[in-house]
Each structure stands twice: as structure tokens, then as C-alpha cells.
Short mmCIF file of C-alpha atoms and ligand atoms in Angstrom, two decimals:
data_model
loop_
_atom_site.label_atom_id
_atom_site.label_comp_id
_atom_site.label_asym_id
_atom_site.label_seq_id
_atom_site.Cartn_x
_atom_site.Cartn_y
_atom_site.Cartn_z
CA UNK J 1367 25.80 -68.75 174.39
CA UNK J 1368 23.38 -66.00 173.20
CA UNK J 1369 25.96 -63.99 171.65
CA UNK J 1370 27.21 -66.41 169.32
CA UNK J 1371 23.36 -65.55 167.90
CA UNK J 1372 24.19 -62.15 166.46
CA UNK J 1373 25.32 -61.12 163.73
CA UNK J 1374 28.49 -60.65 162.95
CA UNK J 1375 28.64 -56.91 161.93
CA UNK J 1376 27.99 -56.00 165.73
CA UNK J 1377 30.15 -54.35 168.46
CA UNK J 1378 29.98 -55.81 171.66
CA UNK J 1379 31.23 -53.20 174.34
CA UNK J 1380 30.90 -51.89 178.10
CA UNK J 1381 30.13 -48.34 178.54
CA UNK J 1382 31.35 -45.85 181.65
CA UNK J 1383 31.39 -41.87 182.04
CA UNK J 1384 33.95 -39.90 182.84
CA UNK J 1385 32.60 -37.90 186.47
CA UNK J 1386 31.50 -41.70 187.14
CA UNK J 1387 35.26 -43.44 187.11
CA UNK J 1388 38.02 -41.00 186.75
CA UNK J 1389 38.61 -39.10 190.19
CA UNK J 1390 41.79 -36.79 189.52
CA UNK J 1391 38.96 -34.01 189.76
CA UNK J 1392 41.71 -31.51 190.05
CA UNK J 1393 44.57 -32.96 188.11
CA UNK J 1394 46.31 -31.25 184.90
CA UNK J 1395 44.51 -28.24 184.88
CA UNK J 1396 41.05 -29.68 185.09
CA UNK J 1397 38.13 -27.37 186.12
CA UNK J 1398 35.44 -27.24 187.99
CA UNK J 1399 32.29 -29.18 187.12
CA UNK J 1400 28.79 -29.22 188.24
CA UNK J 1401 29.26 -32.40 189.80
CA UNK J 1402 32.25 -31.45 191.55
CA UNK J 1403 30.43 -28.98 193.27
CA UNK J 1404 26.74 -30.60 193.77
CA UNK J 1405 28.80 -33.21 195.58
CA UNK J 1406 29.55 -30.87 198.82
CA UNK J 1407 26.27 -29.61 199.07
CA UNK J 1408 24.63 -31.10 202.28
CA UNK J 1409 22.35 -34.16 201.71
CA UNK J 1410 22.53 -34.15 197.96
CA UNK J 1411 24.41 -37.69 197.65
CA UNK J 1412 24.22 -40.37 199.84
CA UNK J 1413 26.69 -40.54 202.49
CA UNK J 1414 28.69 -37.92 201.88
CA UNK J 1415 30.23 -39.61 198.44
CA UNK J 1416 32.34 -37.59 195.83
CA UNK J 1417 33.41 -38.38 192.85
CA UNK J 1418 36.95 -36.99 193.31
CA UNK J 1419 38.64 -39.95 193.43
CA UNK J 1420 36.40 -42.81 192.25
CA UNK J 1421 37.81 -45.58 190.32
CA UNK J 1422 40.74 -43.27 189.43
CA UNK J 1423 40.65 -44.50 186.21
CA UNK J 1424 42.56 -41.06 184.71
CA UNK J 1425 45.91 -42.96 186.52
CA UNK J 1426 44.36 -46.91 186.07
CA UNK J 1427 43.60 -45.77 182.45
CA UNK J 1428 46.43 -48.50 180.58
CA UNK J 1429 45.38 -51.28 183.27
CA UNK J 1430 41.58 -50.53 182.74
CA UNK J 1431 42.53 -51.14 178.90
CA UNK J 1432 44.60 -54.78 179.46
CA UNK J 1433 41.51 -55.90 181.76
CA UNK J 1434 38.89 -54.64 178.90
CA UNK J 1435 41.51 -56.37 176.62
CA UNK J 1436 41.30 -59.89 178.65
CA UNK J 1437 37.52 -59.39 178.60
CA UNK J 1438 37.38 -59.52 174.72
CA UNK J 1439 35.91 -56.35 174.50
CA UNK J 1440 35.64 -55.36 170.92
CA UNK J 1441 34.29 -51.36 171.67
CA UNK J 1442 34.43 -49.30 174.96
CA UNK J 1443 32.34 -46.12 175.72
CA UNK J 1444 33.27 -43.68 178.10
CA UNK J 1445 32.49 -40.12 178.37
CA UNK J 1446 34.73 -36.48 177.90
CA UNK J 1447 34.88 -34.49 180.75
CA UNK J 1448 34.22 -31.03 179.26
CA UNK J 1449 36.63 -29.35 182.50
CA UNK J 1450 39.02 -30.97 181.58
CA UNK J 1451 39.16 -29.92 177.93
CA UNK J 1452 37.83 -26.21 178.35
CA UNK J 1453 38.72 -25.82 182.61
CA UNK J 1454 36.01 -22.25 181.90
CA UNK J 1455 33.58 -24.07 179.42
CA UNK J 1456 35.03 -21.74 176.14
CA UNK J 1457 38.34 -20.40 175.77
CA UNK J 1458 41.46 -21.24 176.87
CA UNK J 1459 41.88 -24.86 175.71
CA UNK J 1460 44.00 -27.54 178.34
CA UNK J 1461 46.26 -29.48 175.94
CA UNK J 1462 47.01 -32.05 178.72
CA UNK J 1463 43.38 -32.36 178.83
CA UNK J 1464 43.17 -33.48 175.66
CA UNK J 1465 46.32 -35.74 175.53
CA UNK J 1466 44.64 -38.00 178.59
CA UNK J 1467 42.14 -38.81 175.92
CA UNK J 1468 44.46 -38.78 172.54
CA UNK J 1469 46.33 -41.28 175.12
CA UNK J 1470 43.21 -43.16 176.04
CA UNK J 1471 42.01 -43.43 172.43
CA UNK J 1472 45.64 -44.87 171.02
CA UNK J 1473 46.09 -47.33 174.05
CA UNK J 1474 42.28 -48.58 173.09
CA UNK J 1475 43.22 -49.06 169.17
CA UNK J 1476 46.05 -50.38 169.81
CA UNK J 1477 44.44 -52.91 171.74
CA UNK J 1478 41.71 -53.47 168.86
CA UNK J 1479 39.46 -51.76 170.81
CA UNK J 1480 36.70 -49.50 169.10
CA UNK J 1481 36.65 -45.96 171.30
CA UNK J 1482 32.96 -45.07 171.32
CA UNK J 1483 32.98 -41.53 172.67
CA UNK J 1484 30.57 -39.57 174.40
CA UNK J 1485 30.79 -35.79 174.26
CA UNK J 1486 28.59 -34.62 177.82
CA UNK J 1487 27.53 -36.97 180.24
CA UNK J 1488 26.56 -34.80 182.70
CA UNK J 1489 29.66 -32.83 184.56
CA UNK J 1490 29.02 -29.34 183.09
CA UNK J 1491 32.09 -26.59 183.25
CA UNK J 1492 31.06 -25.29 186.62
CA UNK J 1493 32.39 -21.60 185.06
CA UNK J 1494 28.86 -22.42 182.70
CA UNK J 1495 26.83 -23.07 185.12
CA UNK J 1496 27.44 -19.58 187.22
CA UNK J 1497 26.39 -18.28 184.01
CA UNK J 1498 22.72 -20.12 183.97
CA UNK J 1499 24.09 -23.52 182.80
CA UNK J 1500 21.75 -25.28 180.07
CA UNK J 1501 18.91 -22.90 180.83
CA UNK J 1502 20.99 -20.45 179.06
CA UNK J 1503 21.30 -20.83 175.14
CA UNK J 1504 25.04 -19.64 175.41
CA UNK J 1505 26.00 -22.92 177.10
CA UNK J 1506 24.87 -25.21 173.77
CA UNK J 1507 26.93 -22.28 171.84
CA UNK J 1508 30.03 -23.26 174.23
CA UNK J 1509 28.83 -26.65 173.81
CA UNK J 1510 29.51 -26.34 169.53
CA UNK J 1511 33.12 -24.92 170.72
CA UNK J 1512 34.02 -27.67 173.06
CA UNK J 1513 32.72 -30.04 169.94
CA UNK J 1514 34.80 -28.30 167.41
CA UNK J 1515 38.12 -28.74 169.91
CA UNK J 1516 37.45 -32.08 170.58
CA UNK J 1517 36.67 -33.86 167.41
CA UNK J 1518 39.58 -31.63 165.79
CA UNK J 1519 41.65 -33.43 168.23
CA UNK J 1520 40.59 -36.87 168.19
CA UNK J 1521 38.33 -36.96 164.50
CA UNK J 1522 41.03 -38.87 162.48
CA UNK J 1523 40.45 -41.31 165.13
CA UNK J 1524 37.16 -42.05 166.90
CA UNK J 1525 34.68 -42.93 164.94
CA UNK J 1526 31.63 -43.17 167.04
CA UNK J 1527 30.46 -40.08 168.20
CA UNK J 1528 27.44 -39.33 171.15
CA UNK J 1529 26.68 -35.86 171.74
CA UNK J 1530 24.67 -36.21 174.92
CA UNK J 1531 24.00 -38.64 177.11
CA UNK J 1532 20.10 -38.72 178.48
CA UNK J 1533 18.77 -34.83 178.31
CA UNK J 1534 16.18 -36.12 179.82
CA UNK J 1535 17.83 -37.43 183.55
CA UNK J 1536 20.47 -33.89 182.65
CA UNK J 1537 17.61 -31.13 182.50
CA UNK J 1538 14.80 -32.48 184.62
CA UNK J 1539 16.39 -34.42 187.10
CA UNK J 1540 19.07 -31.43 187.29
CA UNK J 1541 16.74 -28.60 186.74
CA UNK J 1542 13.41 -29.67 187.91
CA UNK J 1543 13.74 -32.61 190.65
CA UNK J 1544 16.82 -31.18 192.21
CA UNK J 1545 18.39 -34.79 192.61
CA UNK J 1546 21.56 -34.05 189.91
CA UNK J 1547 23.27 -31.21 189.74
CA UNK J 1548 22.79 -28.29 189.26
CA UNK J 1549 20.45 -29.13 191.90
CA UNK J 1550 17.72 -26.65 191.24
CA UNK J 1551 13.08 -26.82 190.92
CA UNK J 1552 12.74 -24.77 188.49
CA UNK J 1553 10.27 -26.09 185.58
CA UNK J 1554 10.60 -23.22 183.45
CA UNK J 1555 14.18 -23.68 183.88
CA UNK J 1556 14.76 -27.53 182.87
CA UNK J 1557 12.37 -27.30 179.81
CA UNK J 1558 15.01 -24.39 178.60
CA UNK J 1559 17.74 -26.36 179.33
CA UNK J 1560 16.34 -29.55 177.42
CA UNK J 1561 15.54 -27.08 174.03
CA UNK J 1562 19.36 -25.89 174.70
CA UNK J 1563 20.74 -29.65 175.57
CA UNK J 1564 19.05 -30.58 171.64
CA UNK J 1565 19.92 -27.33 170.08
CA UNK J 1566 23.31 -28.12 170.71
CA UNK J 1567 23.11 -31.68 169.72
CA UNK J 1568 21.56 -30.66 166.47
CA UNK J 1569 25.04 -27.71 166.20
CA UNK J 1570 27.33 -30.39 167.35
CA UNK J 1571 26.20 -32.83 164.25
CA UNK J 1572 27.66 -31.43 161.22
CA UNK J 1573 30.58 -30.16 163.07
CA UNK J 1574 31.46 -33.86 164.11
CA UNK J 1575 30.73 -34.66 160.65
CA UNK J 1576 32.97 -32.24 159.24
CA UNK J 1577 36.25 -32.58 161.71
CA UNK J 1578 36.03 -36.75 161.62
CA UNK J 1579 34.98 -37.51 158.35
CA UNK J 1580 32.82 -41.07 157.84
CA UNK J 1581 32.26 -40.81 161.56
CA UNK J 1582 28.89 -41.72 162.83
CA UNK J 1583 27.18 -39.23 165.13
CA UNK J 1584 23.86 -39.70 167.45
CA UNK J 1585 22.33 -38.73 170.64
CA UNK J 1586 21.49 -41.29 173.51
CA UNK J 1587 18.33 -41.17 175.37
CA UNK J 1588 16.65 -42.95 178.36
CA UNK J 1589 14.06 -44.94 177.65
CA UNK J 1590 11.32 -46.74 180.80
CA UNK J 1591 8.62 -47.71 178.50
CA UNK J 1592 5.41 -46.54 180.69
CA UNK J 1593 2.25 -49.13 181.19
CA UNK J 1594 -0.94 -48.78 182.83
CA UNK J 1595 -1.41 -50.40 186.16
CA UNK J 1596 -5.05 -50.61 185.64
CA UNK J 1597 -7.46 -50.64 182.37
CA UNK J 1598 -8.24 -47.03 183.94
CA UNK J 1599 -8.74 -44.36 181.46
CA UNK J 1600 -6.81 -42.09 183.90
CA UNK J 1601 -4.07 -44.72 184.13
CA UNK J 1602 -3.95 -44.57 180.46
CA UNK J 1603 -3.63 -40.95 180.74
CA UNK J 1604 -0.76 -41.12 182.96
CA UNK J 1605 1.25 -43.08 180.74
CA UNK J 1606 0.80 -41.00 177.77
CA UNK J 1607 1.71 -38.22 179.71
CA UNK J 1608 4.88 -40.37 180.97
CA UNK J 1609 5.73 -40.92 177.33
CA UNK J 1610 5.32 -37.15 176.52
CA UNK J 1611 7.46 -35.83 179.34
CA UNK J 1612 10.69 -38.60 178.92
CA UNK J 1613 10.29 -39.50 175.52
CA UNK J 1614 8.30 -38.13 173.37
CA UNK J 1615 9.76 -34.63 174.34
CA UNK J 1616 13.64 -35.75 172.82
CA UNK J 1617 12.54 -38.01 170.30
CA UNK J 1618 9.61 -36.13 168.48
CA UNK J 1619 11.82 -32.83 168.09
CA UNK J 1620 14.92 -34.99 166.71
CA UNK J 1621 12.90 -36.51 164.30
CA UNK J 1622 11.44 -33.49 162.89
CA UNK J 1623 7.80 -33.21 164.48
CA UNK J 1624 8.46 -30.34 166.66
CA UNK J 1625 7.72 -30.73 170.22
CA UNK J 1626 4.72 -32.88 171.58
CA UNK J 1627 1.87 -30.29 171.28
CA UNK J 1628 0.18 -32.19 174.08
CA UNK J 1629 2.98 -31.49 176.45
CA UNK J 1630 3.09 -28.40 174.92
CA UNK J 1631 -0.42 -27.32 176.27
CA UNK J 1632 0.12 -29.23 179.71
CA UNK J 1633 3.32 -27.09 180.17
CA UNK J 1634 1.43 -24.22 179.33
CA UNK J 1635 -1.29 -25.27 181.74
CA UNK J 1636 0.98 -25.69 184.47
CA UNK J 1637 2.27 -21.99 183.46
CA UNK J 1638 6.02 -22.89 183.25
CA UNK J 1639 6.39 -22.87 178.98
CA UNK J 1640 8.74 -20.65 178.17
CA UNK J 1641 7.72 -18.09 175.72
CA UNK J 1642 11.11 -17.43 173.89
CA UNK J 1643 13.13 -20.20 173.90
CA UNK J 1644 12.25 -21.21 170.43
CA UNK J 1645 14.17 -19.02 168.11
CA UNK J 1646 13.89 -19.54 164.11
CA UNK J 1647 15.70 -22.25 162.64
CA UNK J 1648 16.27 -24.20 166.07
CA UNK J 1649 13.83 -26.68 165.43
CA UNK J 1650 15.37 -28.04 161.84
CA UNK J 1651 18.68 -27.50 163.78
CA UNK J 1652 17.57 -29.99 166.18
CA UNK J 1653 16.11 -32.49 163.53
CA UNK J 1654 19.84 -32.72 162.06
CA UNK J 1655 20.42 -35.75 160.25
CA UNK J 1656 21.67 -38.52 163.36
CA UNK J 1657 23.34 -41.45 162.13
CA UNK J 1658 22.06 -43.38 164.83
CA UNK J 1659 20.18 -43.48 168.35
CA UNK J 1660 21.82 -44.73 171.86
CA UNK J 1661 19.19 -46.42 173.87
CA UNK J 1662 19.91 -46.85 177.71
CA UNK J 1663 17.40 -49.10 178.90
CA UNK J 1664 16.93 -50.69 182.16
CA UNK J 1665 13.15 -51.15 183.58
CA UNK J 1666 10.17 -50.19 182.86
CA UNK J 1667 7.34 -47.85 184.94
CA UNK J 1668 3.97 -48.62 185.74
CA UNK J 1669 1.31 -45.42 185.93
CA UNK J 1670 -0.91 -45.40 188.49
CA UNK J 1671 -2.96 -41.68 188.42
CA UNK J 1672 -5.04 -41.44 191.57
CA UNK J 1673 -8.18 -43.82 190.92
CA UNK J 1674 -11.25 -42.97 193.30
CA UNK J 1675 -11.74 -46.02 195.66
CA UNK J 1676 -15.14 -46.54 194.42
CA UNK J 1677 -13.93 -47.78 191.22
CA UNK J 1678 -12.60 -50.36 192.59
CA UNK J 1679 -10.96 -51.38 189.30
CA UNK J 1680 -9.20 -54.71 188.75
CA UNK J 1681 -5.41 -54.20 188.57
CA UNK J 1682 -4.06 -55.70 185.57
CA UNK J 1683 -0.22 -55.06 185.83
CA UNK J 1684 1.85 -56.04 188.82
CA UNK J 1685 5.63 -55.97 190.09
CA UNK J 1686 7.74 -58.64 189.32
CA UNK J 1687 8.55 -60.96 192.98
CA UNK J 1688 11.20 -59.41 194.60
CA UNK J 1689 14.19 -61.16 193.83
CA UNK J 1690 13.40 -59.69 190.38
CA UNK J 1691 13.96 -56.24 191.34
CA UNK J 1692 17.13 -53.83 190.97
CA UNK J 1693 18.51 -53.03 194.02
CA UNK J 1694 18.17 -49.22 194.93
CA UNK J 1695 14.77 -48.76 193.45
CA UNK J 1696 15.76 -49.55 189.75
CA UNK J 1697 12.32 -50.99 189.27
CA UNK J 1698 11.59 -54.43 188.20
CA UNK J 1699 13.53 -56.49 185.99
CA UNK J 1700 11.28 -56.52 182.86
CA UNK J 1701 13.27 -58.02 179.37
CA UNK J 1702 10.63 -57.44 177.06
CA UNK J 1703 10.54 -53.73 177.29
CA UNK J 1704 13.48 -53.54 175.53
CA UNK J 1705 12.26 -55.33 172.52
CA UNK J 1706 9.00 -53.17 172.41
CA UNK J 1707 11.30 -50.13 172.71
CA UNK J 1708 13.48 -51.06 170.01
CA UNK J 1709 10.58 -51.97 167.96
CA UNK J 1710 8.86 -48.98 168.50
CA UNK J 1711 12.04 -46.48 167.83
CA UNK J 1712 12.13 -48.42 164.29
CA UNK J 1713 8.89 -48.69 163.29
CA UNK J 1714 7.49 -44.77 164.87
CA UNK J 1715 10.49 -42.85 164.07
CA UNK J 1716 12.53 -44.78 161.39
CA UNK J 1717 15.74 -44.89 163.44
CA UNK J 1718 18.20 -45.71 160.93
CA UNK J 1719 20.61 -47.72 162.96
CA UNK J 1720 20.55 -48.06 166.99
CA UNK J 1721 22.94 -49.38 169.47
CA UNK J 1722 21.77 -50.12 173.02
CA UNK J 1723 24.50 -48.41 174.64
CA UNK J 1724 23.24 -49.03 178.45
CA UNK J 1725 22.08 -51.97 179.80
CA UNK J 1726 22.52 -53.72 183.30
CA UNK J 1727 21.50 -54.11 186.45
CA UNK J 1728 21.86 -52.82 189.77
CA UNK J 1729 23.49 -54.96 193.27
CA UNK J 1730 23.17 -53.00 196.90
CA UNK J 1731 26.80 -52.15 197.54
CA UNK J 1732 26.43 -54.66 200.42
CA UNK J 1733 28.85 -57.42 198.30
CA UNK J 1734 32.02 -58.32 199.46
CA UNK J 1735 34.88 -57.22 196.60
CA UNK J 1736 36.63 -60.58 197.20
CA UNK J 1737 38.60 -63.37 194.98
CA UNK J 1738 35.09 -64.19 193.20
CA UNK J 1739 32.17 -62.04 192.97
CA UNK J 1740 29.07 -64.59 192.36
CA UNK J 1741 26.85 -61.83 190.65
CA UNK J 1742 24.48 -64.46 189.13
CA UNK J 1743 21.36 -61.82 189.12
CA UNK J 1744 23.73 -59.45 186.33
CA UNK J 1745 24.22 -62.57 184.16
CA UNK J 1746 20.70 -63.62 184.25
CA UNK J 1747 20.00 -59.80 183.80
CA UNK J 1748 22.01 -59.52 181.20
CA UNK J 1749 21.35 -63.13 178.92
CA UNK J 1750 17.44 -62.03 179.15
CA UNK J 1751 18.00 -58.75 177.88
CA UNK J 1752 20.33 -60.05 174.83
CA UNK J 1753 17.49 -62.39 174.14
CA UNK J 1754 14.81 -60.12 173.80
CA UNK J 1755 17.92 -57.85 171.48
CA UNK J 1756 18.31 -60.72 169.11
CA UNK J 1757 14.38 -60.99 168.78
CA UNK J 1758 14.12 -57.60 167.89
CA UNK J 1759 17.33 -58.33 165.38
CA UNK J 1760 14.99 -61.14 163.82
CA UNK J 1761 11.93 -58.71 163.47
CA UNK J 1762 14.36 -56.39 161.09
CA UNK J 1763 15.12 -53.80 163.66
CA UNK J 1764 18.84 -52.31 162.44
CA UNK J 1765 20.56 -52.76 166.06
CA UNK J 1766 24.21 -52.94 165.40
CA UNK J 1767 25.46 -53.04 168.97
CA UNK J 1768 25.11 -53.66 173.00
CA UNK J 1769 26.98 -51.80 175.95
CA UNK J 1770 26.52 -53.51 179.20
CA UNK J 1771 26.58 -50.65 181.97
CA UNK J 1772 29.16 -51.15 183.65
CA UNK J 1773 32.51 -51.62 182.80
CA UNK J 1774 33.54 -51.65 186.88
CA UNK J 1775 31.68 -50.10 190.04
CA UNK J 1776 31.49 -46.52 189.80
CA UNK J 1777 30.15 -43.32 191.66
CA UNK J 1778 26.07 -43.77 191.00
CA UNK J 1779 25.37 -40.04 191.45
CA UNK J 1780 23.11 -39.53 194.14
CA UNK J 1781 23.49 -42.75 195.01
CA UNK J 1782 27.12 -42.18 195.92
CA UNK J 1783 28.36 -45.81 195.99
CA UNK J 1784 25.72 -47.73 197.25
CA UNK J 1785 24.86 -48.99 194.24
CA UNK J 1786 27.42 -51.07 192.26
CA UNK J 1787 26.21 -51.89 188.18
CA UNK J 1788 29.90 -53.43 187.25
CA UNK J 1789 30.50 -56.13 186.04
CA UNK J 1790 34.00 -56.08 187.08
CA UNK J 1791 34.33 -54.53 191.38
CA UNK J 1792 36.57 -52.15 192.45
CA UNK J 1793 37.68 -52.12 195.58
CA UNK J 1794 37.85 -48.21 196.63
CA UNK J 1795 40.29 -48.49 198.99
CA UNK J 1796 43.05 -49.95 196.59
CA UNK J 1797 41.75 -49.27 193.52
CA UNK J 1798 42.14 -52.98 192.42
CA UNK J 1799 39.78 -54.08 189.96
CA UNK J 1800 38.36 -57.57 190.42
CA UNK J 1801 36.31 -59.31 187.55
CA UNK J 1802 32.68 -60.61 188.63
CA UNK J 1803 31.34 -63.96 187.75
CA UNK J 1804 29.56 -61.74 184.72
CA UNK J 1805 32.28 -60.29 183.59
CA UNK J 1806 34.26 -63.64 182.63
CA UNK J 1807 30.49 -64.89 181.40
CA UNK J 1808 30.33 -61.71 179.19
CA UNK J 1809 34.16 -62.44 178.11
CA UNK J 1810 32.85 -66.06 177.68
CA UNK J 1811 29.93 -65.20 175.32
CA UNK J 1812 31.85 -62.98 173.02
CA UNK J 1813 34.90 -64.98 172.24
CA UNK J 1814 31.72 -67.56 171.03
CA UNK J 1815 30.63 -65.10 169.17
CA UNK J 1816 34.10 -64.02 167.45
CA UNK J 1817 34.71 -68.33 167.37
CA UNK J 1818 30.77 -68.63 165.56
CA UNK J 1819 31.73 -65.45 162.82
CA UNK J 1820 35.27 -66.40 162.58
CA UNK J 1821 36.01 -62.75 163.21
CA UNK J 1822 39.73 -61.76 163.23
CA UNK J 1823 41.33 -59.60 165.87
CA UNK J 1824 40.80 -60.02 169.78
CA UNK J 1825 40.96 -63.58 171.34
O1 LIG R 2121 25.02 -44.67 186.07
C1 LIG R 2121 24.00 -44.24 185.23
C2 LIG R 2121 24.57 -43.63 183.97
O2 LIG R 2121 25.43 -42.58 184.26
C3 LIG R 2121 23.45 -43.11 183.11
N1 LIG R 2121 22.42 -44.09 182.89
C4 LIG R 2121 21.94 -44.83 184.02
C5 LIG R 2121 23.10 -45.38 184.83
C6 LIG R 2121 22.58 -46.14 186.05
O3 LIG R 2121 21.91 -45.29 186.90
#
């Protein structure tokens, strides 16, 4: 099986979030998030779906671990919710809060499980938000606060640390598309809120650093490497300008080049920079030595800019068939892009160490959760995208671990639960947890893979 091809100083995990699986929205003292509240505003997720109860993992959380145990999982991720830590954002902290997750990380160590933790993924203190949210720079000072409690808390323990997960999907999908909460269109707004989202990555570093000493400590970012449908120069144009907007924008400031000054002058063009966002010393701030990078990666996009009929240009780049496409409008299954993405995080930025800690592939909620879910299209999925992660291995690249997204079925934001990415189903109504055909193929490759190394431990 492909696993048994990497190496064996690797961690081979499934990832979640915390809004995502948990439910209890309420529970313990919890407050308000963003999510919590974007989810009763009319038409905003499909079919009415919260995440209030979800997997309700907070009360599943020592079964969820046995069934990660029987999977041969050697390193979960999940997320923090901030509300639950810090119910107003700062201030008053809720100790049972933090015990869910002192709980969560024992029960995974003692199962020889390696807690990879992930500080914001997405479900803001709703108190912030009333405040201005990430457009505000006081949110990524609350943000170095809610750090500071958390890593006191749990620092002797965890030692894999993400600050934030995708700025990108949080500030512009939140703050300029109105699809996530906050649910605003506000340009000016969402490129604020991405400076404060890295400012307070670039705070929360050292402080991680300091409260869990020889803890690693990195940012995760989206990644749908952009390609030309045509040999147009404007279809060129478009994908640069993709690149500049999703990636470039995170990756250029983290790695000390400041932001993209061609973005930079289209922003301005389009009148919505912000004049005083910038204040001195935020840039190094945000260039703070990362140990390593999270890539989420699942498709890539093709640019097409508006091309005049009369150029009647040949098309050079089409979709994949259908039966290679994520359900839910995921885009096209595409392997490679994941080895050119890896590549290029490497070779343009000298990434020190990465770990793809998203990868997988969407079903349309349409499958039965019965004895055996035949999810064949996930194990393909996944196999091809391993294969092109082991290439990249070969050409040097330092990748030092995968994630499959997901653990189980979860609340797909917008998409409510139409969309199911688990490799293990959950059926809602009884919370039961049922393993897919991948999940016992994933479980499969990895105990090859401890058998091949001779790794001690799990299975
Ligand atoms: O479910 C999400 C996750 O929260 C962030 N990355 C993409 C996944 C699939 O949409």
C-alpha cells in the first residue's frame, strides 16, 4: 500500500474543527460564536442546518478516541473553540472550557495519539465580533490573550501548534463574499481583517513558543493552484491575479516580502486599500519565525478572464469527466496540483518543514449511513493524492505529515450537511459513527506502514 512508501519519521492523522463536530453550542459556559449566530440568519446555510448539535463530539469525545484508536491513527487535529475558552473573547476565562480539552488531549496520549491543535478555525467569540470582529486590530490583541490561556493550559502537552486555519476562506469569504460568517461585502473590511488574522499569527508565535517549550508552531493556508484555461494573455492575467488574492497575499507577508505590491495597486485601484492598517513593526511581526506550513489542498481552479469571441482561441485546459469531480462544486479531482504546490512552497519560499493537514474529497450527502459505506471515489481520492505526496518526498521536499479531511461527516458550513468528506459516517439522528470502506483502507495502509518501519506503539 502507498503508505508503507513513506518514511518513517511521518505522522499519519485525520483532521476535524471544533464548530464542525462538537454541537453542545451552549454547554459549560460556552459563548456565543460567529457561527452560532450566522447559522439563524435566513438563507445563509443550506437547509436550515446548525451546527448546534452536529456530531456531538464534546459528549462522543472518549468513543471518537477508541474509533481513531482502531483506525491506527498515529496524530489527530481538531480545532479550539475560542467561546468556549474566553465565552466574551478576553477576560473571564471558563475553566470547564479548558478541562474538555486538557480531557481531550490526555484521553488522545494516552491512546498514543499525537494531539495536533489548532488555535481558530473559524467560530469567532460572537462578543468580538459586535466589536468589528477581525476588521478590528483589537480582536488579534484578544487573539494573543486567548493564545497565552490556552497554551499555558495545555503547553506541557501538545506539541503541534496551528494558529489559524485558512485566513484566506476566514476574511474574504467572511468579510467580502458574505458566504461565512460574519456574513458581510465589505472589501475594505476583509483585507483588514486578513492584516489582523496574520498580525495575530505572527503575536501568537513566540507566545506558543514560550508557554510549550520545543513545540512546533505554523499557520495553515488554502491552497487551489490557479491555471489558464487558454494560452490567453488575459487568462494568464487572471491566474496571477488568482495567485495574488489567495496566496500570494498570506504567504508573501509570512515570509518576509511584505504584501504583493501588485495586489497592492489592484486594491488600490479598486479603491478599497486601507490606508492605516499597517502600523510599524506589524510586518516583521507577521514574518515571525514558523516552524512549519499546513497546506489544505483539494482541487485546483482554472481562469478564464472574459476572451472576446473573435479570438477564438484554442482552449488548452479542460475539466476532468464527471465522475472525477467533487460533489458540491469542489472542482475537479486533479492529484498533481498537490505536488506542484508542495514543490513550489519549498523551492519559492523555503518552507522549512510542511504537513498537508487537509486533504479529501467530497460525496453528495445522498449515501445511505448503513452497515458498509462503499466510498470507493475517497480511496481512489485519497491513494492518488499520497502518490503525488511521496513524489514530492522523493524530489527533497521536507513533508513530514498527511491529514485526511475528515475524521467523520461533519457540518460543511454553508453547505449545512449536504456534503459529507468523512471517512468514517455519522448518522445524525443517533450519533453512531460508522467506518467507510476508506476508513478501514486508511487503517489498512498505515498499520503497513508501522509493519514496513517496524515502528512501536499503535497496532
Ligand atoms: O470543511 C472544510 C474545513 O473546515 C476547511 N477546509 C476545507 C474543508 C472542506 O470544505
Amino acid at each position: 500500500m502507498i503508505h508503507s512508501d513513506f518514511p518513517k519519521e511521518f505522522w499519519w492523522g485525520a483532521a476535524t474543527s471544533a464548530y464542525q463536530i462538537e454541537g453542545a453550542w451552549d454547554a459549560d459556559g460556552k459563548g456565543e460564536s460567529i457561527w452560532d449566530r450566522f447559522c439563524h440568519l435566513p438563507g445563509k446555510v443550506l437547509n436550515g442546518d446548525t451546527g448546534q448539535i452536529s456530531c456531538d463530539h464534546y459528549h462522543h469525545w472518549q468513543a471518537d478516541i477508541a474509533l481513531m484508536k482502531s483506525l491506527n491513527l498515529q496524530a489527530y487535529r481538531f480545532s479550539i473553540a475560542w467561546p468556549r475558552i474566553l465565552p466574551a473573547g478576553r477576560g473571564n476565562v471558563n475553566s470547564t472550557g479548558l478541562d474538555f480539552y486538557s480531557r481531550l488531549v490526555d484521553g488522545l496520549l494516552d491512546a498514543g495519539i499525537q494531539p495536533f491543535v489548532t488555535l481558530y478555525h473559524w467560530d469567532l467569540p460572537q462578543a468580538l465580533q459586535d466589536e468589528g470582529g477581525w476588521a478590528e486590530r483589537s480582536t488579534a490583541e484578544a487573539f494573543a490573550e486567548y493564545t497565552d490561556v490556552v497554551t499555558r493550559h495545555l503547553g506541557d502537552r501538545v506539541k503541534y501548534w496551528m494558529t489559524h486555519n485558512e485566513p484566506w476562506v476566514a476574511a474574504f469569504m467572511g468579510y467580502q463574499m458574505g458566504v461565512h460568517a460574519p456574513g458581510l461585502q465589505d472589501w475594505n473590511a476583509a483585507i483588514r481583517a486578513a492584516h489582523h488574522l496574520l498580525l495575530s499569527h505572527g503575536w501568537a508565535v513566540p507566545i506558543i513558543h514560550a508557554n510549550s517549550p520545543g513545540a512546533e508552531a505554523g499557520i495553515v493556508l488554502n491552497y487551489s493552484p490557479g491555471e489558464p484555461a487558454s494560452p490567453s494573455g488575459a487568462d494568464y492575467q487572471a491566474v496571477r491575479r488568482h495567485d495574488g488574492y489567495q496566496h500570494r497575499w498570506f504567504l508573501d507577508p509570512l515570509f518576509g516580502r511584505h504584501y504583493p505590491a501588485d495586489m497592492v495597486a489592484e486594491f488600490q485601484s479598486m479603491g478599497v486599500m486601507p490606508t492605516d492598517m499597517i502600523h510599524s513593526g506589524d510586518m516583521e511581526s507577521i514574518a515571525a519565525h514558523s516552524d512549519f506550513l499546513g497546506v489544505n489542498y483539494y482541487t485546483r481552479t482554472i481562469l478564464r478572464a472574459s476572451i472576446p469571441e473573435s479570438e477564438n482561441l484554442p482552449r488548452t485546459n479542460f475539466y476532468a469527466p464527471k465522475d472525477e469531480w467533487a460533489a458540491g462544486g469542489w472542482g475537479d479531482i486533479y492529484p498533481v496540483g498537490l505536488y506542484n504546490m508542495l514543490c513550489r512552497l519549498h523551492f519559492d519560499y523555503q518552507v522549512p518543514k510542511l504537513y498537508v493537514v487537509e486533504n479529501g474529497v467530497s460525496t453528495d450527502g445522498g449515501e445511505p449511513v448503513e452497515k458498509q459505506i462503499r466510498d470507493t471515489c475517497r480511496i481512489s481520492y485519497l491513494e492518488r493524492h499520497l502518490e503525488q505526496a511521496q513524489r514530492a518526498i522523493q524530489a527533497g521536499i521536507p513533508l513530514a505529515g498527511f491529514f485526511a479531511w475528515s475524521l467523520m461527516d461533519n457540518f460543511e458550513w454553508a453547505m449545512g450537511y449536504s456534503l459529507h468528506f468523512g471517512m468514517v459516517g455519522v448518522d445524525y439522528a443517533t450519533g453512531k459513527r460508522i467506518p467507510k470502506d476508506s476508513a478501514f483502507w486508511y487503517r489498512d495502509g498505515i498499520a503497513a506502514w508501522i509493519h514496513a518501519h517496524a515502528v512501536s506503539g499503535i497496532a
